Amino acid sequence: MSESAIITTHNVNLWYNEKRALESVSMTIPKNKVTALIGPSGCGKSTLLRCFNRLNDLIDHVKITGEIKLDDENIHAPGTDVVTLRKKVGMVFQKPNPFPKSIYENVAYGPRVHGVKDKAELERIVEQSLRHAALWDEVKERLNDSALGLSGGQQQRLCIARTLAVEPEVILMDEPCSALDPIATAKIENLIDLLKQDYTVIIVTHNMQQAARVSDYTGFMYLGKLIECGKTEQIFEHPKEELTENYITGRFG
């Protein structure tokens, strides 16, 4: 890949207790692009995604070997500040998970945690983040209303705004549209296209049409291995591996 890399993995292996979930995964994530991870259920896509901001650290009996670098720095190096890492590498989950607070407080929460106290600055961050998440025009009159009153699609865009508020470099999305209807899904997909101007996006999706629509690069995973990774067009139209072709053409999975 000719683009500059923001994340590189080398020979990453992961075990949950005795179960090996990732096997020798080496890949490059280009900056300011959308990379999709596809593959059947249980193939390690979400596990790999959670490696990039060390969310797997929160699970008992996980062992990881190999190397993951963000901006050329090993994220498992001794002394790595995981809070700072998760500020740089934000996460949007499968189901929208807004806090039971106002729309405004959902977005202001992260900046406050990281020390922003100035009211005018918080207001600027909230508006900018909601604009970047294509939600501002829908909620600007009701910022003090509960976030739980928003529709599912709006809640997911609010969670994206909340992620953007701490100015990440990378946004991880774990099947962000699986709980949404087609109209809300289209809005999120349009948003992903806009976000890559300023951020690097890595999305796990079961929906191959979605991967083809939104991503620049695609990695196909099977049984914990990265079978193939390349430009999305090449992966879908001229896969190098028979396994990839079988999956994409629906012969298994």
mmCIF file of C-alpha atoms in Angstrom:
data_model
loop_
_atom_site.group_PDB
_atom_site.id
_atom_site.type_symbol
_atom_site.label_atom_id
_atom_site.label_comp_id
_atom_site.label_asym_id
_atom_site.label_seq_id
_atom_site.Cartn_x
_atom_site.Cartn_y
_atom_site.Cartn_z
ATOM 1 C CA MET A 1 0.000 0.000 0.000
ATOM 2 C CA SER A 2 1.507 3.291 -1.075
ATOM 3 C CA GLU A 3 -0.442 5.463 1.380
ATOM 4 C CA SER A 4 1.228 6.295 4.675
ATOM 5 C CA ALA A 5 0.354 3.815 7.402
ATOM 6 C CA ILE A 6 -1.176 4.875 10.712
ATOM 7 C CA ILE A 7 -1.413 1.371 12.240
ATOM 8 C CA THR A 8 0.748 -1.645 11.482
ATOM 9 C CA THR A 9 0.467 -5.100 13.012
ATOM 10 C CA HIS A 10 3.166 -7.732 12.845
ATOM 11 C CA ASN A 11 2.517 -11.372 13.673
ATOM 12 C CA VAL A 12 -0.286 -10.665 16.182
ATOM 13 C CA ASN A 13 -1.654 -13.691 18.033
ATOM 14 C CA LEU A 14 -4.363 -13.673 20.682
ATOM 15 C CA TRP A 15 -5.740 -16.352 22.972
ATOM 16 C CA TYR A 16 -8.831 -16.338 25.208
ATOM 17 C CA ASN A 17 -7.701 -18.895 27.796
ATOM 18 C CA GLU A 18 -6.682 -21.830 25.562
ATOM 19 C CA LYS A 19 -8.720 -20.723 22.534
ATOM 20 C CA ARG A 20 -6.694 -19.040 19.831
ATOM 21 C CA ALA A 21 -8.729 -16.193 18.353
ATOM 22 C CA LEU A 22 -6.064 -14.515 16.176
ATOM 23 C CA GLU A 23 -3.218 -16.223 14.364
ATOM 24 C CA SER A 24 -0.187 -14.405 12.945
ATOM 25 C CA VAL A 25 -2.056 -11.305 11.744
ATOM 26 C CA SER A 26 0.164 -8.810 9.908
ATOM 27 C CA MET A 27 -1.434 -5.852 8.163
ATOM 28 C CA THR A 28 -1.150 -2.146 7.423
ATOM 29 C CA ILE A 29 -3.937 0.377 7.984
ATOM 30 C CA PRO A 30 -3.501 3.418 5.704
ATOM 31 C CA LYS A 31 -4.120 6.897 7.073
ATOM 32 C CA ASN A 32 -7.296 8.797 6.129
ATOM 33 C CA LYS A 33 -8.820 5.758 4.473
ATOM 34 C CA VAL A 34 -11.648 3.418 5.397
ATOM 35 C CA THR A 35 -10.548 -0.177 5.981
ATOM 36 C CA ALA A 36 -13.243 -2.846 6.298
ATOM 37 C CA LEU A 37 -12.772 -6.197 8.035
ATOM 38 C CA ILE A 38 -15.061 -8.894 6.639
ATOM 39 C CA GLY A 39 -15.481 -12.607 7.251
ATOM 40 C CA PRO A 40 -17.903 -15.095 8.819
ATOM 41 C CA SER A 41 -19.034 -14.864 12.451
ATOM 42 C CA GLY A 42 -16.379 -15.801 14.967
ATOM 43 C CA CYS A 43 -13.453 -15.297 12.570
ATOM 44 C CA GLY A 44 -11.686 -12.713 14.768
ATOM 45 C CA LYS A 45 -12.778 -9.410 13.154
ATOM 46 C CA SER A 46 -14.023 -7.734 16.346
ATOM 47 C CA THR A 47 -11.171 -9.229 18.368
ATOM 48 C CA LEU A 48 -8.646 -7.668 15.974
ATOM 49 C CA LEU A 49 -10.521 -4.348 16.076
ATOM 50 C CA ARG A 50 -10.350 -4.304 19.882
ATOM 51 C CA CYS A 51 -6.593 -4.919 19.727
ATOM 52 C CA PHE A 52 -6.094 -1.472 18.192
ATOM 53 C CA ASN A 53 -7.158 0.363 21.363
ATOM 54 C CA ARG A 54 -6.369 -2.449 23.820
ATOM 55 C CA LEU A 55 -9.986 -3.057 24.787
ATOM 56 C CA ASN A 56 -9.114 -6.751 25.013
ATOM 57 C CA ASP A 57 -7.103 -5.802 28.134
ATOM 58 C CA LEU A 58 -10.457 -5.607 29.931
ATOM 59 C CA ILE A 59 -11.160 -9.316 29.374
ATOM 60 C CA ASP A 60 -9.742 -11.880 31.804
ATOM 61 C CA HIS A 61 -7.256 -14.508 30.651
ATOM 62 C CA VAL A 62 -6.338 -12.845 27.356
ATOM 63 C CA LYS A 63 -2.810 -13.308 26.044
ATOM 64 C CA ILE A 64 -1.481 -11.280 23.115
ATOM 65 C CA THR A 65 1.851 -11.669 21.297
ATOM 66 C CA GLY A 66 3.266 -9.793 18.324
ATOM 67 C CA GLU A 67 3.483 -6.097 17.678
ATOM 68 C CA ILE A 68 0.930 -3.355 17.019
ATOM 69 C CA LYS A 69 2.194 0.134 16.210
ATOM 70 C CA LEU A 70 0.215 3.371 16.120
ATOM 71 C CA ASP A 71 2.146 6.238 14.528
ATOM 72 C CA ASP A 72 5.254 4.011 14.704
ATOM 73 C CA GLU A 73 4.943 3.514 18.477
ATOM 74 C CA ASN A 74 4.355 0.082 19.987
ATOM 75 C CA ILE A 75 1.031 0.290 21.855
ATOM 76 C CA HIS A 76 2.099 -2.535 24.190
ATOM 77 C CA ALA A 77 5.389 -0.888 25.154
ATOM 78 C CA PRO A 78 5.943 -0.589 28.926
ATOM 79 C CA GLY A 79 4.571 2.675 30.218
ATOM 80 C CA THR A 80 2.005 3.101 27.436
ATOM 81 C CA ASP A 81 -0.835 5.289 28.715
ATOM 82 C CA VAL A 82 -3.949 3.340 27.729
ATOM 83 C CA VAL A 83 -6.233 6.328 28.436
ATOM 84 C CA THR A 84 -4.263 8.407 25.914
ATOM 85 C CA LEU A 85 -4.297 5.499 23.457
ATOM 86 C CA ARG A 86 -8.100 5.262 23.688
ATOM 87 C CA LYS A 87 -8.351 9.013 23.165
ATOM 88 C CA LYS A 88 -6.383 8.601 19.931
ATOM 89 C CA VAL A 89 -8.278 5.454 18.891
ATOM 90 C CA GLY A 90 -11.998 5.905 19.537
ATOM 91 C CA MET A 91 -14.649 3.181 19.382
ATOM 92 C CA VAL A 92 -18.232 3.071 18.118
ATOM 93 C CA PHE A 93 -20.056 -0.093 19.139
ATOM 94 C CA GLN A 94 -22.630 -2.311 17.470
ATOM 95 C CA LYS A 95 -25.551 -0.970 19.467
ATOM 96 C CA PRO A 96 -25.792 2.755 20.190
ATOM 97 C CA ASN A 97 -24.820 3.293 23.838
ATOM 98 C CA PRO A 98 -25.504 6.930 24.743
ATOM 99 C CA PHE A 99 -25.130 7.895 28.390
ATOM 100 C CA PRO A 100 -28.422 8.548 30.250
ATOM 101 C CA LYS A 101 -27.647 12.278 30.133
ATOM 102 C CA SER A 102 -28.546 15.190 27.867
ATOM 103 C CA ILE A 103 -27.384 15.295 24.260
ATOM 104 C CA TYR A 104 -25.001 18.119 25.222
ATOM 105 C CA GLU A 105 -23.553 16.227 28.213
ATOM 106 C CA ASN A 106 -22.951 13.102 26.106
ATOM 107 C CA VAL A 107 -20.635 15.027 23.789
ATOM 108 C CA ALA A 108 -19.050 17.247 26.465
ATOM 109 C CA TYR A 109 -18.242 14.260 28.708
ATOM 110 C CA GLY A 110 -14.961 13.214 27.047
ATOM 111 C CA PRO A 111 -13.437 16.697 26.753
ATOM 112 C CA ARG A 112 -14.351 17.323 30.425
ATOM 113 C CA VAL A 113 -12.616 14.093 31.474
ATOM 114 C CA HIS A 114 -9.531 15.276 29.576
ATOM 115 C CA GLY A 115 -9.512 18.617 31.385
ATOM 116 C CA VAL A 116 -11.528 21.051 29.241
ATOM 117 C CA LYS A 117 -13.401 23.306 31.682
ATOM 118 C CA ASP A 118 -14.049 26.485 29.695
ATOM 119 C CA LYS A 119 -17.777 26.753 28.895
ATOM 120 C CA ALA A 120 -17.296 28.490 25.532
ATOM 121 C CA GLU A 121 -14.706 25.900 24.487
ATOM 122 C CA LEU A 122 -17.035 23.035 25.481
ATOM 123 C CA GLU A 123 -19.860 24.609 23.487
ATOM 124 C CA ARG A 124 -17.570 24.912 20.466
ATOM 125 C CA ILE A 125 -16.475 21.266 20.752
ATOM 126 C CA VAL A 126 -20.085 20.047 21.161
ATOM 127 C CA GLU A 127 -21.301 21.961 18.111
ATOM 128 C CA GLN A 128 -18.323 20.989 15.964
ATOM 129 C CA SER A 129 -18.575 17.314 16.926
ATOM 130 C CA LEU A 130 -22.320 17.185 16.247
ATOM 131 C CA ARG A 131 -21.763 18.909 12.900
ATOM 132 C CA HIS A 132 -19.041 16.404 11.981
ATOM 133 C CA ALA A 133 -21.431 13.607 12.920
ATOM 134 C CA ALA A 134 -24.144 15.137 10.675
ATOM 135 C CA LEU A 135 -26.469 15.542 13.655
ATOM 136 C CA TRP A 136 -26.305 19.246 14.598
ATOM 137 C CA ASP A 137 -29.258 20.418 12.510
ATOM 138 C CA GLU A 138 -31.478 17.703 13.986
ATOM 139 C CA VAL A 139 -30.680 18.370 17.655
ATOM 140 C CA LYS A 140 -29.466 21.983 18.011
ATOM 141 C CA GLU A 141 -32.826 23.088 19.487
ATOM 142 C CA ARG A 142 -32.861 20.313 22.099
ATOM 143 C CA LEU A 143 -29.338 19.902 23.384
ATOM 144 C CA ASN A 144 -30.623 19.669 26.967
ATOM 145 C CA ASP A 145 -33.051 16.837 26.178
ATOM 146 C CA SER A 146 -32.166 13.268 27.120
ATOM 147 C CA ALA A 147 -30.084 11.438 24.524
ATOM 148 C CA LEU A 148 -32.277 8.394 25.157
ATOM 149 C CA GLY A 149 -35.139 10.174 23.372
ATOM 150 C CA LEU A 150 -33.298 10.101 20.042
ATOM 151 C CA SER A 151 -33.995 7.480 17.368
ATOM 152 C CA GLY A 152 -31.565 4.558 17.018
ATOM 153 C CA GLY A 153 -29.823 6.131 14.036
ATOM 154 C CA GLN A 154 -29.537 9.479 15.803
ATOM 155 C CA GLN A 155 -28.175 7.760 18.916
ATOM 156 C CA GLN A 156 -25.487 6.072 16.825
ATOM 157 C CA ARG A 157 -24.491 9.401 15.250
ATOM 158 C CA LEU A 158 -24.431 10.900 18.759
ATOM 159 C CA CYS A 159 -22.023 8.128 19.811
ATOM 160 C CA ILE A 160 -19.864 9.050 16.798
ATOM 161 C CA ALA A 161 -19.992 12.728 17.863
ATOM 162 C CA ARG A 162 -18.980 11.679 21.379
ATOM 163 C CA THR A 163 -15.985 9.842 19.902
ATOM 164 C CA LEU A 164 -15.016 12.839 17.733
ATOM 165 C CA ALA A 165 -15.181 15.238 20.702
ATOM 166 C CA VAL A 166 -11.822 14.034 22.075
ATOM 167 C CA GLU A 167 -10.139 14.470 18.666
ATOM 168 C CA PRO A 168 -9.092 10.916 17.862
ATOM 169 C CA GLU A 169 -6.841 9.926 14.969
ATOM 170 C CA VAL A 170 -8.567 6.597 14.357
ATOM 171 C CA ILE A 171 -12.233 5.605 14.697
ATOM 172 C CA LEU A 172 -13.046 1.931 15.199
ATOM 173 C CA MET A 173 -16.582 0.871 14.247
ATOM 174 C CA ASP A 174 -17.836 -2.569 15.245
ATOM 175 C CA GLU A 175 -20.813 -3.263 12.979
ATOM 176 C CA PRO A 176 -22.181 0.252 13.573
ATOM 177 C CA CYS A 177 -25.278 -0.269 11.406
ATOM 178 C CA SER A 178 -26.378 -3.752 12.461
ATOM 179 C CA ALA A 179 -29.120 -2.391 14.752
ATOM 180 C CA LEU A 180 -30.289 0.291 12.290
ATOM 181 C CA ASP A 181 -32.872 0.497 9.510
ATOM 182 C CA PRO A 182 -31.810 1.125 5.878
ATOM 183 C CA ILE A 183 -32.377 4.909 6.031
ATOM 184 C CA ALA A 184 -30.310 5.317 9.208
ATOM 185 C CA THR A 185 -27.687 2.967 7.732
ATOM 186 C CA ALA A 186 -27.387 5.160 4.620
ATOM 187 C CA LYS A 187 -26.809 8.221 6.837
ATOM 188 C CA ILE A 188 -24.028 6.453 8.756
ATOM 189 C CA GLU A 189 -22.431 5.271 5.492
ATOM 190 C CA ASN A 190 -22.494 8.819 4.079
ATOM 191 C CA LEU A 191 -20.975 10.020 7.327
ATOM 192 C CA ILE A 192 -18.140 7.450 7.141
ATOM 193 C CA ASP A 193 -17.292 8.802 3.690
ATOM 194 C CA LEU A 194 -17.025 12.332 5.116
ATOM 195 C CA LEU A 195 -15.052 11.290 8.208
ATOM 196 C CA LYS A 196 -12.109 9.883 6.276
ATOM 197 C CA GLN A 197 -11.125 13.419 5.251
ATOM 198 C CA ASP A 198 -10.011 13.994 8.848
ATOM 199 C CA TYR A 199 -9.798 10.530 10.429
ATOM 200 C CA THR A 200 -8.824 6.950 9.710
ATOM 201 C CA VAL A 201 -11.810 4.598 9.951
ATOM 202 C CA ILE A 202 -11.696 0.827 10.541
ATOM 203 C CA ILE A 203 -15.066 -0.884 10.270
ATOM 204 C CA VAL A 204 -16.095 -4.455 11.036
ATOM 205 C CA THR A 205 -19.103 -5.434 8.973
ATOM 206 C CA HIS A 206 -20.997 -8.614 8.123
ATOM 207 C CA ASN A 207 -22.553 -6.804 5.195
ATOM 208 C CA MET A 208 -20.326 -7.258 2.154
ATOM 209 C CA GLN A 209 -22.299 -4.724 0.114
ATOM 210 C CA GLN A 210 -21.606 -2.208 2.875
ATOM 211 C CA ALA A 211 -17.886 -3.023 2.823
ATOM 212 C CA ALA A 212 -17.857 -2.547 -0.953
ATOM 213 C CA ARG A 213 -19.704 0.780 -0.643
ATOM 214 C CA VAL A 214 -17.815 2.464 2.189
ATOM 215 C CA SER A 215 -14.262 1.122 2.266
ATOM 216 C CA ASP A 216 -11.068 1.860 0.374
ATOM 217 C CA TYR A 217 -9.336 -1.272 1.670
ATOM 218 C CA THR A 218 -10.721 -4.621 2.802
ATOM 219 C CA GLY A 219 -9.256 -7.403 4.904
ATOM 220 C CA PHE A 220 -10.880 -10.846 4.731
ATOM 221 C CA MET A 221 -10.559 -12.931 7.887
ATOM 222 C CA TYR A 222 -11.230 -16.623 8.415
ATOM 223 C CA LEU A 223 -10.658 -18.726 11.544
ATOM 224 C CA GLY A 224 -8.509 -16.037 13.172
ATOM 225 C CA LYS A 225 -6.245 -15.527 10.164
ATOM 226 C CA LEU A 226 -6.064 -12.572 7.814
ATOM 227 C CA ILE A 227 -6.431 -14.431 4.518
ATOM 228 C CA GLU A 228 -6.078 -11.441 2.231
ATOM 229 C CA CYS A 229 -5.945 -7.653 2.459
ATOM 230 C CA GLY A 230 -5.880 -5.078 -0.308
ATOM 231 C CA LYS A 231 -7.794 -2.398 -2.157
ATOM 232 C CA THR A 232 -11.514 -3.077 -1.861
ATOM 233 C CA GLU A 233 -12.044 -3.189 -5.621
ATOM 234 C CA GLN A 234 -9.298 -5.796 -6.007
ATOM 235 C CA ILE A 235 -10.561 -7.940 -3.111
ATOM 236 C CA PHE A 236 -14.111 -8.008 -4.475
ATOM 237 C CA GLU A 237 -13.348 -8.250 -8.200
ATOM 238 C CA HIS A 238 -10.023 -10.092 -8.396
ATOM 239 C CA PRO A 239 -9.319 -11.844 -5.074
ATOM 240 C CA LYS A 240 -5.990 -13.634 -5.004
ATOM 241 C CA GLU A 241 -7.104 -16.388 -2.613
ATOM 242 C CA GLU A 242 -9.693 -19.033 -3.428
ATOM 243 C CA LEU A 243 -11.037 -18.786 0.130
ATOM 244 C CA THR A 244 -11.732 -15.074 -0.351
ATOM 245 C CA GLU A 245 -13.503 -15.711 -3.638
ATOM 246 C CA ASN A 246 -15.630 -18.460 -2.106
ATOM 247 C CA TYR A 247 -16.717 -16.171 0.706
ATOM 248 C CA ILE A 248 -17.476 -13.183 -1.508
ATOM 249 C CA THR A 249 -19.457 -15.268 -4.000
ATOM 250 C CA GLY A 250 -21.470 -16.834 -1.161
ATOM 251 C CA ARG A 251 -20.130 -20.371 -1.428
ATOM 252 C CA PHE A 252 -19.598 -20.459 2.316
ATOM 253 C CA GLY A 253 -19.966 -18.271 5.405
#
